[in-house]
C-alpha positions as semicolon CSV with decimal commas, in nm:
position;residue;x (nm);y (nm);z (nm)
1;M;18,184;10,822;10,908
2;K;17,896;11,024;11,014
3;N;17,867;11,129;10,637
4;R;17,838;10,763;10,525
5;R;17,568;10,682;10,791
6;R;17,395;10,995;10,681
7;N;17,418;10,893;10,309
8;K;17,307;10,543;10,415
9;N;17,002;10,647;10,595
10;A;16,913;10,899;10,319
11;T;16,928;10,609;10,043
12;S;16,716;10,377;10,274
13;N;16,460;10,663;10,320
14;R;16,472;10,711;9,955
15;L;16,379;10,339;9,890
16;A;16,141;10,322;10,147
17;I;15,941;10,603;9,999
18;I;15,974;10,450;9,639
19;G;15,846;10,125;9,771
20;I;15,552;10,270;9,959
21;T;15,468;10,477;9,660
22;I;15,463;10,180;9,419
23;V;15,276;9,994;9,649
24;V;15,010;10,267;9,685
25;L;14,980;10,314;9,309
26;F;14,927;9,922;9,281
27;I;14,656;9,952;9,520
28;A;14,499;10,251;9,355
29;F;14,529;10,067;9,030
30;A;14,357;9,759;9,167
31;I;14,047;9,957;9,343
32;H;14,000;10,121;8,988
33;V;14,013;9,813;8,810
34;R;13,762;9,677;9,070
35;S;13,539;9,989;9,032
36;V;13,525;9,947;8,655
37;T;13,435;9,598;8,715
38;L;13,165;9,660;8,954
39;R;13,005;9,928;8,750
40;E;12,983;9,704;8,450
41;Q;12,806;9,422;8,661
42;A;12,560;9,693;8,791
43;H;12,480;9,776;8,476
44;E;12,414;9,418;8,356
45;Y;12,215;9,365;8,690
46;Q;11,991;9,689;8,573
47;L;11,928;9,578;8,237
48;Q;11,838;9,210;8,391
49;E;11,609;9,377;8,633
50;E;11,438;9,593;8,381
51;S;11,386;9,271;8,166
52;L;11,221;9,094;8,466
53;Q;10,986;9,376;8,517
54;A;10,867;9,333;8,193
55;D;10,816;8,969;8,214
56;I;10,647;9,035;8,565
57;D;10,430;9,293;8,382
58;E;10,353;9,074;8,092
59;Q;10,270;8,776;8,323
60;K;10,016;8,995;8,515
61;R;9,823;9,118;8,197
62;L;9,788;8,730;8,100
63;S;9,657;8,660;8,449
64;E;9,421;8,944;8,413
65;E;9,301;8,839;8,057
66;L;9,274;8,456;8,234
67;E;9,061;8,639;8,514
68;Q;8,837;8,781;8,233
69;K;8,800;8,456;8,058
70;K;8,726;8,252;8,369
71;I;8,437;8,510;8,465
72;Y;8,324;8,472;8,072
73;V;8,318;8,116;8,081
74;K;8,073;8,131;8,348
75;T;7,808;8,295;8,153
76;K;7,493;8,200;7,971
77;E;7,633;8,356;7,653
78;F;7,965;8,115;7,635
79;T;7,719;7,840;7,733
80;M;7,520;7,893;7,447
81;E;7,804;7,986;7,184
82;K;7,964;7,641;7,272
83;A;7,641;7,462;7,236
84;R;7,584;7,598;6,917
85;E;7,961;7,542;6,787
86;I;7,988;7,175;6,904
87;F;7,670;7,071;6,893
88;G;7,472;7,256;6,652
89;L;7,211;7,353;6,883
90;K;6,985;7,656;6,828
91;L;6,723;7,864;7,069
92;P;6,329;7,765;6,984
93;D;6,286;8,107;6,831
94;E;6,602;8,072;6,571
95;I;6,623;7,984;6,224
96;I;6,931;7,841;6,083
97;I;6,984;7,868;5,745
98;K;7,229;7,656;5,572
99;P;7,395;7,705;5,230
100;D;7,288;7,471;4,948
101;S;7,601;7,235;4,894
102;D;7,443;7,129;4,548
103;K;7,535;7,414;4,373
């Protein structure tokens, strides 16, 4: 009887150890899969961050160009240039030579 009880306890212990081992392996596999997914997601976020930073840099450059144009539009040179283009105006000491349209 004592021998039977010992075999039953040994079998129960083996099953418990096998069960615990399977659970631990399953948890390790789940953690590994999750870590791979997180690494891929982190890489995608890194690429997205770089793309957004490039967009920010481009918008800053455009903003600087607009600021320069805003300053230029307020100058007398710009006003005279537009007056010549739109209205055909000239300064008193300028001579405008137009090509002959007869030829």
